[in-house]
Structure formats: structure tokens, C-alpha cells
């Protein structure tokens, strides 16, 4: 080993030049990381594929400026030299370096790191008079030559560089080692990779123009990292995440504290950042350091409704009480992602390009500022949506600078809009790769998949002993749960079984399929499609517990006392099952109701055999229903919530046009299946938490915040006392209110979340919504990655019990907690894309309807929030919510004429917590919370952002159609008011307790009466917390609407 020194000249974070000396130890043996190695290198870990036409070695400059190109998965055989990686890290910082590291670690990218500076024969010391950059390039070239020789010339090596001199001098120096420019490389080797070439052109142009920047400061400089760190420690600065108000993106942003860094104890709210100057180049999602302004400069949060575009309406800003206000002094971590943008319209384009080479593009997300990019395509791509990346935001520039990456498509077209929604939520769902699919077992006519005899002997075989069946939505392909119930010999015990698809048998930890599933974390459901977490061969076939085929399963079997239904024994483990029936909900319910529907599985049988089998199935269903009711009652006793899902489903014709929006019907059998799944999840949670107290993946649901409850109690109180007597439809009102409160609650309440047991005190394990002390997800491994983790944990727990030692390869608490956070984030994103895709379809539904003549554009709406200049309403018919203005741009207010008709008149508005009144010469008109009004729905197309709907008040009365549909229940309003008052006490007591109290008999009966009272309202709200993406029912899959 030879010792030498490497001298570097670096720039410190304050801009000073620093000389750094590094000791290097040169060795003869440095692993090459190639599958073609002939020299017996100790290659462990990722190997460069041998099945390529060449290897490519990018120069330091290429890694620094064009890493995005090297990120294309199509490019393979990339050798990153240590020299290039370190140079790029120094020049571009941590974010860039992390991307590079991610690339190197990810087995889906065919690239390796070669430690060329430790290799005795490829290392070259810096020569006199040589610039640092020249030296780096020479090192990379030497490494390329070494690599070629080391592999005995088995494959040519291509070095790519932007340095023309090197291309000239080195290109014919060594045969087999080619030196060309990045552009030439893409053109000759990847002519079909159009996207990479376009991206290259875009980055190259940006680099060229960066030099001609101005010097005048638009923003104060950010403080250096060490100063920020010290300031945060001392409490002078506050650390947090920047959150821009999308309705007032230019003016209003908030910073929420992160961690326990807040030493400023008088602060218990967010910090307001008012205006772009104070935001000081921070972008939505960045982690920032904030300095508080003196109290005299504090401002209030805006409470008036703002038009969708975020435009300001002068003089209408009603501000609430003052709140801590600050300014950004530094950025701790940038959180930039890819942004979808639109080019400015032609007129504006001309005035813009007069002043500069660059144009300002408008991001789809209101919260992101305009971005300066260099492009010559602004004219041709007028109506398109384009992806851009932000490169920098200098203090001399009003706007951040970036470059375009890819054209998404024409704005307004369904595909473009769907892709936009996915991208804006950072969801990447590339088709499964060849390599991933190669890992899959085959199942075709020629090679049918078969049960492995070795598996049969290691599993409990239930094929002949258990009547197994599934109950799913009609047309469900991915059956991940089945059920069984039977009376054990002797008749004193029942055995309930939940059998879940054994996904982890097929998806090995660390395989490409596993990594892809982990990065997706969940199947994504959009209004008209879904993106699966697992390839179809697994999700719809080998893992799917289809009828009349042998399948592997993970089972939980409970032995219950036949009378009391108390649990006597629980068995967990791998099984082999053969499902007899694939029922759908409606069919199962119809069987239970004695309606005698036809069961397809029995159609071919003789009638006596048919009767016998039908009786057997019906008996199983009835027993299951009885058990589920019992389980449900047990949870009710603990204070669980009514899990009733009323959702709207879009009916599409073959061209994906929406023909109708229809509400979905809840059935008891939904609850029966849900209850069994909840039970299995609960028992598996107990098992893994018991065995791995510090590294089990559980799911908890924090109780709602007190202040939120108070607010809701106030709302409900006002509803109780001011209920509109014109609305005669109690059941209708009740149904609407439930959904409405549920919606309000989603905005204010926390979701259920995954966590690692070592990262959370035990008293916080509680699942509030389900009233269970332990809960996890075990029953849907085909569509949720959390369940895959839990399956592995359960197997490890059973294994360790058998061998009485802990599993070695178990993820640590820290790793598991990180994974839990990742899955939580993806679930949140999945929720957003689903919501946004539904909104997109709602827009598409109304786009071709004339609001003035089409009666479908007029609907009943309920007021659920009062604002300074209007109110927010909910339209049950379409599950739609939006703003209704009571004051227009001319300052006129809504006035009510004959029969409730609305017109605009000069007048004033007055806002109260539970009502808002307009006062004109025609008189005073009051709008209360929960009042029904009639609105007209019309579309509001947007060029740059998501299209939206706009609502116009046309009458202060309920919509006539809604009134005629409703059926009065005969319970008067006075009684309702009494109930509300009577229940208020009980419910206030309820919310003060962290865990829900046990209820008196009276309470329980009352609650189950399903009559509108405060208690049930509060429950409806709590239920909301269950609506996170994994349980969010999708349009294709209503199954998850009802359980968590
Ligand atoms: Zn080697």
C-alpha cells in the first residue's frame, strides 16, 4: 500500500476558499464491480451487468451538470468514478450528492461506483499548471483506460465529457476507449431516447445563459449553515417547514415548528411569513430558519374567501387577530421536486422576451412561484403542460431559475391532467420493468403454476377441512382476504378463520419487485383507473385467493366458545387453502336476506347437491354474521365508531365519459367482513408487538384535538337552535349533515398513521377510531406495503418462538420508523391524487353542460362554514364542496327577492360565528350554518392550474328537487333540539377523556338509534379519521370504504 496526498481547493459555505489535504492509501486491489471481471476482484454488492454493448464513464463535469440524464433507467453500464462523484458533491452540495448515492444504491439502476483514486494503477497526481478541472478529467480518463484493460477488452468503454480538448487529444489515444461529448453519446447510442436528448438540450441552454446574470440584490443573503445552527440552538431562530397558503400564495405563508427546537415558549401557533421579501426565496415545503419580527410588525391571518386563482381583492381582506410574524433568514433544506408548468400566453411572451432571454413559466401548484427558464419552445408549446426542475434561486433574481425536463401533453386532455396530478404529488408509476417481471413465477396454459410439494409439507393444509370463501366487490380481481367458519368436533367450540394472500412467499425481501412495491407503498386509486403496487401476475393471479384453485395463505384461526364467543385459543401461520366461493357483497347480502339468488358456483350441480351446498354456505354466512355482530358489540362497548361509508361513485360509459354520479349503498355484510378483518389486524398487532416490543409496525389513531371538538360542538349547537323550519326533511338533513361533518372533520383531524413501536410511548398506541389498544394492517398485502412488512414480522415472530431466539435480519426501530413515515407520506399523496382526480372528473362532468339550461347544474347545497365575504357549501348530490360569494367584485351583496330568488344589490355584509347576513334596501337576509340553499354549478376553466367549478347562489331556499325526494320521519325539530341539548353534556364529557369512556346502556341504545343527535354527529366525525388512503374506498373498490 502506498501513501500519498490529494490537495483540493474548495469553497466554504461563506464563500471563502479553503485548501484541503487528504491522505490517500493506494492499493493494488480495488474491486471493479463488474460482472465481466476476469481478475477475481472481491465484488460484493451491486454488480454492473455483463450483458451490455459498452460501459460508459461520465466525466466530473457531466456528473455535476447532467446527472438527470444519467438517471434515465434505460442507460445501463454506468461507471461512476470516485473523482467525478467527489467533484460533483463539492460543486453541487448535499442534495445532489444524495441523488447520486440513491442512484448507486438502487438495484434498478445499472451503475456502480469505482474507487479509482485508491487504485494504484489508475490514480494520477496533479501536474504543475493543471487546473483542478483538467486534473479531474484526466483522472476519469485514466480510470476509463484502467477499466477497459482490467476487463481484458471484453467490452468497449465510452468516456463522456463536455471538455472539447480532452475529446480532441484522447479520442484516439487508446483503442477500445472512446471519448465523446454527452450529446454525441446520446445521439449515437440512444437515438430513441428522445426525452433524454431534449433534457440535455434544456440543461445545456440553461448552463450557457447562467453566466449572464445580473448583480443587483432582490433578496437578503441567506445566513450560513453554522450561524443558522447556532441561532436555532440558542432559540434566536425557529426551525420549521414553509407552508404557503394556496389562496394567497403571493402574500401568506406559515411556518410550523419542527421537533423540539422551539425555545420560544410564548409561541404556540404557526409563524406567519407575510410577503415574498420576508419569505426570502423559500419555496413550499422547504425547511427554513425564521427570525421573529418585533410585535409591532405582527399581522393576522386572512379570513375572507379568495377566488381560486389566488388573486388579491383589495379592501376585502378581513384579518383575524395578530399572530407571531417572522422572516426567513436561511434555508436548512430545500425540498424541491419536479413541477408541472404552463408557458405564458403569446401576448405576454412578447413583452417578456424583449427584456431577457428567459421566460417566466407558471406552475400548476399555486403555492410555487413562477420559474425562469430558457426555452425556444414557448411558442409551439402554448397549450401544453411541461415538467420543469428548479436549479437555483440567487439573491439577485426575483424568481428561481430552472430548466424544462419533458412535455406532458396538451392541457385539458384527460391523460395530461391525470399525469399532472400524479407528478404534482410525486407519484411515479412506471410500468413494471422486464427485470422485475423476470422474478415472477409463471402461470400460463403451457406452464401452469403448481403447488410445491415442499410447501405442502411445511404448511397447514386446509383444503379438505375448511369451507373457505371470499366476499368482495363485484368484479374484484385481487382477492386478498378469505374467511372460514366451522363448528369444531364436540360442538362446544367455533373456529373462525381469516386467510390472507401469502404475498411474502412470492415477493422476497430486497428483490426488485419488493423494492418497487416499497417505493409505491400502496396501490393508487384514481377516479377512473388504478396503479397496482404489485405486477398483475401476482395481484390478480398467483397471490389472489381465487375460487377453485389451490393458493398459499397466511391465516389466523380463533377457537371461540360456541356460546359466549370468548376466545379460547389463537393460531397463526402459513396455510394452503382452496376457496369454494367468490361471492360479492350484494350476492352475500341477498343470500342472508333469504332472497334466494343464484350462486354461480352451484349452477352446474344437481338440485339435491345444490340444496345441500347452499344450506352449508348459508349456515356459514349466518354464523359469521352472528360472530361479527358480537365482535362489533365488543368494540362498541369500548367506544368504537359507526363505520358507515356513504360515497359517490362515477358511472362511466365506454369512452370514459361520466354519465352519472351515484351514491353507494352500505350493506350489513360489508360490516361483517370488515369486522373479521379488524379482528385479524388487531390480533396480529398484539402478536408482533408482544414479540418485538421495539420494532413492530403498528397503526395508531390519535384522539381529536379539544379545540376542534369545541368548535364542532358550537356548530352543532347552532344547528340545534337555528335549524331551518323550511327544511322538512329530517332523514335527508341527517344524511347530509353526517357527510358534511365528516368532510369538515377530515380537514381538522389527524389521520391514522403507521409507526414503529420503539418510536412511540405505549400509551399512544391506541386506535381511537376503532377503540383498540393495538392495531396494524395485515389483511391487504396485495395493495398495501405495510401489510407485507407485517407479514414478515409475523413470520419472524413465529420463527423466533419456535427457535427461541430473535430473527437476525429484522429491521431496526429506526429503519422501521423511517419506512413507516415513507408509507404515511405515500398514503397522504395517494389520498390527494384520488381527491384531485375526482375533482377533475367533477369538472369534466359539468364541462359540457350549459349551466343556464341544464337542470343538472342546479343543486341543493348546505352551508358548513361562514367566511367574511361568503360561505363554504357542500352539495350532497355530487359530493362537491365550494365557495359561494355573498359579495361581488363591484362591492354588491346578495339580496333576496320573491320566492327566495337572489340578485346583486348595493349593501353590506355582517359576519357572525354561526351566520352571515346581507343588508340591502330590500331588507336583511340571514344565512345560518347548515341552512339549505340552491346553487348553480358552472365550470371555471384555468389555463395554468387545475380547472375548477364555481358556485353561484340562486335561491336561499332548498332546491325543490331535493325537498320532494326527502321523506319526513315524523320526529319534530323541537325533539331534535332537546336531544342535542341533552346529549351535549355526555359528549363533552366524552371528548374530555382521552380514551373514549365506556357508555351506559342508555347511551349505547341511544347512539344505535341512528337519530340525529350531537353524540352521533361527533362519532361521525371521529370516524373521519379513518378515511386515509388505505381505507379510502376507491371507485373501483368500495370494499375499503367501511373499515380501517
Ligand atoms: Zn475486477
Tab-separated table of C-alpha atoms in Angstrom, residues 701-866:
chain	number	residue	atom	x	y	z
A	701	UNK	CA	-55.068	6.941	15.559
A	702	UNK	CA	-54.646	9.874	17.927
A	703	UNK	CA	-57.736	11.281	19.616
A	704	UNK	CA	-59.052	14.517	18.109
A	705	UNK	CA	-57.937	17.878	19.412
A	706	UNK	CA	-60.042	19.512	22.091
A	707	UNK	CA	-60.282	22.863	20.317
A	708	UNK	CA	-61.584	21.190	17.216
A	709	UNK	CA	-64.254	19.445	19.208
A	710	UNK	CA	-65.328	22.648	20.872
A	711	UNK	CA	-65.709	24.246	17.516
A	712	UNK	CA	-67.821	21.386	16.296
A	713	UNK	CA	-69.943	21.409	19.392
A	714	UNK	CA	-70.583	25.082	18.754
A	715	UNK	CA	-71.519	24.346	15.178
A	716	UNK	CA	-73.848	21.582	16.188
A	717	UNK	CA	-75.340	23.727	18.906
A	718	UNK	CA	-76.076	26.472	16.461
A	719	UNK	CA	-77.622	23.909	14.209
A	720	UNK	CA	-79.790	22.661	17.009
A	721	UNK	CA	-81.157	26.068	17.851
A	722	UNK	CA	-81.444	27.585	14.464
A	723	UNK	CA	-82.490	24.713	12.352
A	724	UNK	CA	-84.305	25.814	9.303
A	725	UNK	CA	-88.002	25.080	9.663
A	726	UNK	CA	-88.475	25.302	5.958
A	727	UNK	CA	-86.491	22.134	5.606
A	728	UNK	CA	-88.925	19.347	6.401
A	729	UNK	CA	-86.556	16.567	5.586
A	730	UNK	CA	-85.046	15.198	8.700
A	731	UNK	CA	-83.576	11.995	7.350
A	732	UNK	CA	-82.282	13.835	4.366
A	733	UNK	CA	-80.805	16.534	6.527
A	734	UNK	CA	-79.273	13.951	8.774
A	735	UNK	CA	-77.649	12.095	5.955
A	736	UNK	CA	-76.243	15.303	4.556
A	737	UNK	CA	-75.009	16.518	7.879
A	738	UNK	CA	-73.205	13.301	8.522
A	739	UNK	CA	-71.311	13.518	5.315
A	740	UNK	CA	-70.733	17.177	5.757
A	741	UNK	CA	-69.372	16.923	9.253
A	742	UNK	CA	-67.278	14.023	8.142
A	743	UNK	CA	-65.777	16.236	5.476
A	744	UNK	CA	-65.208	19.122	7.875
A	745	UNK	CA	-63.528	16.755	10.231
A	746	UNK	CA	-61.106	15.426	7.633
A	747	UNK	CA	-59.700	18.879	7.337
A	748	UNK	CA	-59.210	19.308	11.032
A	749	UNK	CA	-58.486	15.859	12.343
A	750	UNK	CA	-55.431	13.739	12.311
A	751	UNK	CA	-55.248	10.602	10.211
A	752	UNK	CA	-54.486	7.149	11.450
A	753	UNK	CA	-50.758	6.548	10.983
A	754	UNK	CA	-48.180	3.784	10.930
A	755	UNK	CA	-45.348	3.830	13.460
A	756	UNK	CA	-42.637	1.617	14.880
A	757	UNK	CA	-43.333	0.523	18.450
A	758	UNK	CA	-39.882	1.700	19.569
A	759	UNK	CA	-40.597	5.271	18.469
A	760	UNK	CA	-43.758	5.904	20.388
A	761	UNK	CA	-44.715	5.627	24.081
A	762	UNK	CA	-47.059	2.746	24.733
A	763	UNK	CA	-49.997	4.906	25.794
A	764	UNK	CA	-50.039	6.367	22.284
A	765	UNK	CA	-50.528	3.018	20.558
A	766	UNK	CA	-54.264	3.453	20.902
A	767	UNK	CA	-56.501	3.450	17.839
A	768	UNK	CA	-59.171	5.957	18.680
A	769	UNK	CA	-61.493	5.278	15.779
A	770	UNK	CA	-61.624	1.534	16.324
A	771	UNK	CA	-61.277	1.701	20.108
A	772	UNK	CA	-58.479	-0.876	20.102
A	773	UNK	CA	-55.286	-0.755	22.131
A	774	UNK	CA	-53.259	-2.401	19.348
A	775	UNK	CA	-53.865	-2.248	15.658
A	776	UNK	CA	-51.985	-2.874	12.450
A	777	UNK	CA	-52.550	-3.750	8.813
A	778	UNK	CA	-52.305	-7.408	7.884
A	779	UNK	CA	-55.240	-8.145	5.629
A	780	UNK	CA	-54.369	-6.420	2.324
A	781	UNK	CA	-50.808	-7.315	1.349
A	782	UNK	CA	-51.669	-7.118	-2.360
A	783	UNK	CA	-52.358	-3.405	-2.205
A	784	UNK	CA	-50.525	-2.102	0.869
A	785	UNK	CA	-46.832	-2.437	1.597
A	786	UNK	CA	-47.385	-2.060	5.347
A	787	UNK	CA	-49.134	-5.420	5.314
A	788	UNK	CA	-46.124	-7.003	3.609
A	789	UNK	CA	-43.888	-5.725	6.414
A	790	UNK	CA	-46.362	-7.041	8.977
A	791	UNK	CA	-46.484	-10.467	7.306
A	792	UNK	CA	-42.697	-10.656	7.552
A	793	UNK	CA	-42.819	-9.559	11.179
A	794	UNK	CA	-45.432	-12.164	11.977
A	795	UNK	CA	-43.351	-14.915	10.347
A	796	UNK	CA	-40.270	-13.713	12.228
A	797	UNK	CA	-42.257	-13.758	15.471
A	798	UNK	CA	-43.459	-17.328	14.898
A	799	UNK	CA	-39.971	-18.399	13.861
A	800	UNK	CA	-38.339	-16.846	16.891
A	801	UNK	CA	-40.873	-18.501	19.181
A	802	UNK	CA	-40.012	-21.849	17.692
A	803	UNK	CA	-36.266	-21.335	17.923
A	804	UNK	CA	-36.451	-19.116	20.972
A	805	UNK	CA	-34.089	-16.525	19.539
A	806	UNK	CA	-34.585	-13.261	17.723
A	807	UNK	CA	-34.543	-13.022	13.976
A	808	UNK	CA	-31.253	-11.568	12.820
A	809	UNK	CA	-32.354	-9.677	9.742
A	810	UNK	CA	-35.178	-7.734	11.385
A	811	UNK	CA	-35.287	-4.018	10.573
A	812	UNK	CA	-34.156	-1.818	13.468
A	813	UNK	CA	-36.575	0.554	15.142
A	814	UNK	CA	-35.005	3.466	13.281
A	815	UNK	CA	-35.252	1.779	9.894
A	816	UNK	CA	-38.805	0.688	10.565
A	817	UNK	CA	-39.836	4.158	11.704
A	818	UNK	CA	-38.370	5.650	8.524
A	819	UNK	CA	-40.274	3.131	6.477
A	820	UNK	CA	-43.461	3.933	8.399
A	821	UNK	CA	-43.003	7.640	7.632
A	822	UNK	CA	-42.393	6.907	3.979
A	823	UNK	CA	-45.571	4.846	3.782
A	824	UNK	CA	-47.533	7.535	5.640
A	825	UNK	CA	-46.327	10.126	3.131
A	826	UNK	CA	-47.247	7.978	0.162
A	827	UNK	CA	-50.659	7.322	1.648
A	828	UNK	CA	-51.211	11.029	2.017
A	829	UNK	CA	-50.179	11.507	-1.609
A	830	UNK	CA	-52.483	8.657	-2.655
A	831	UNK	CA	-55.315	10.435	-0.861
A	832	UNK	CA	-54.546	13.680	-2.668
A	833	UNK	CA	-54.398	12.148	-6.115
A	834	UNK	CA	-57.666	10.405	-5.519
A	835	UNK	CA	-59.326	13.607	-4.381
A	836	UNK	CA	-57.853	15.611	-7.231
A	837	UNK	CA	-58.816	13.032	-9.817
A	838	UNK	CA	-62.377	13.066	-8.502
A	839	UNK	CA	-62.388	16.846	-8.775
A	840	UNK	CA	-61.069	16.526	-12.292
A	841	UNK	CA	-63.934	14.214	-13.162
A	842	UNK	CA	-66.440	16.501	-11.484
A	843	UNK	CA	-65.125	19.268	-13.685
A	844	UNK	CA	-65.328	17.041	-16.744
A	845	UNK	CA	-68.884	16.110	-15.803
A	846	UNK	CA	-70.022	19.711	-15.871
A	847	UNK	CA	-67.785	20.912	-18.687
A	848	UNK	CA	-70.218	20.192	-21.483
A	849	UNK	CA	-73.379	21.191	-19.650
A	850	UNK	CA	-74.939	24.598	-20.065
A	851	UNK	CA	-75.477	25.922	-16.530
A	852	UNK	CA	-78.330	28.160	-17.669
A	853	UNK	CA	-80.454	25.458	-19.277
A	854	UNK	CA	-79.302	22.118	-17.906
A	855	UNK	CA	-81.146	21.293	-14.696
A	856	UNK	CA	-78.318	19.018	-13.545
A	857	UNK	CA	-76.317	22.191	-12.950
A	858	UNK	CA	-78.724	23.384	-10.272
A	859	UNK	CA	-78.442	21.634	-6.934
A	860	UNK	CA	-79.187	21.738	-3.249
A	861	UNK	CA	-76.294	22.851	-1.037
A	862	UNK	CA	-75.707	23.057	2.705
A	863	UNK	CA	-73.715	25.825	4.365
A	864	UNK	CA	-70.927	24.409	6.500
A	865	UNK	CA	-68.538	27.305	7.105
A	866	UNK	CA	-69.058	31.043	7.350
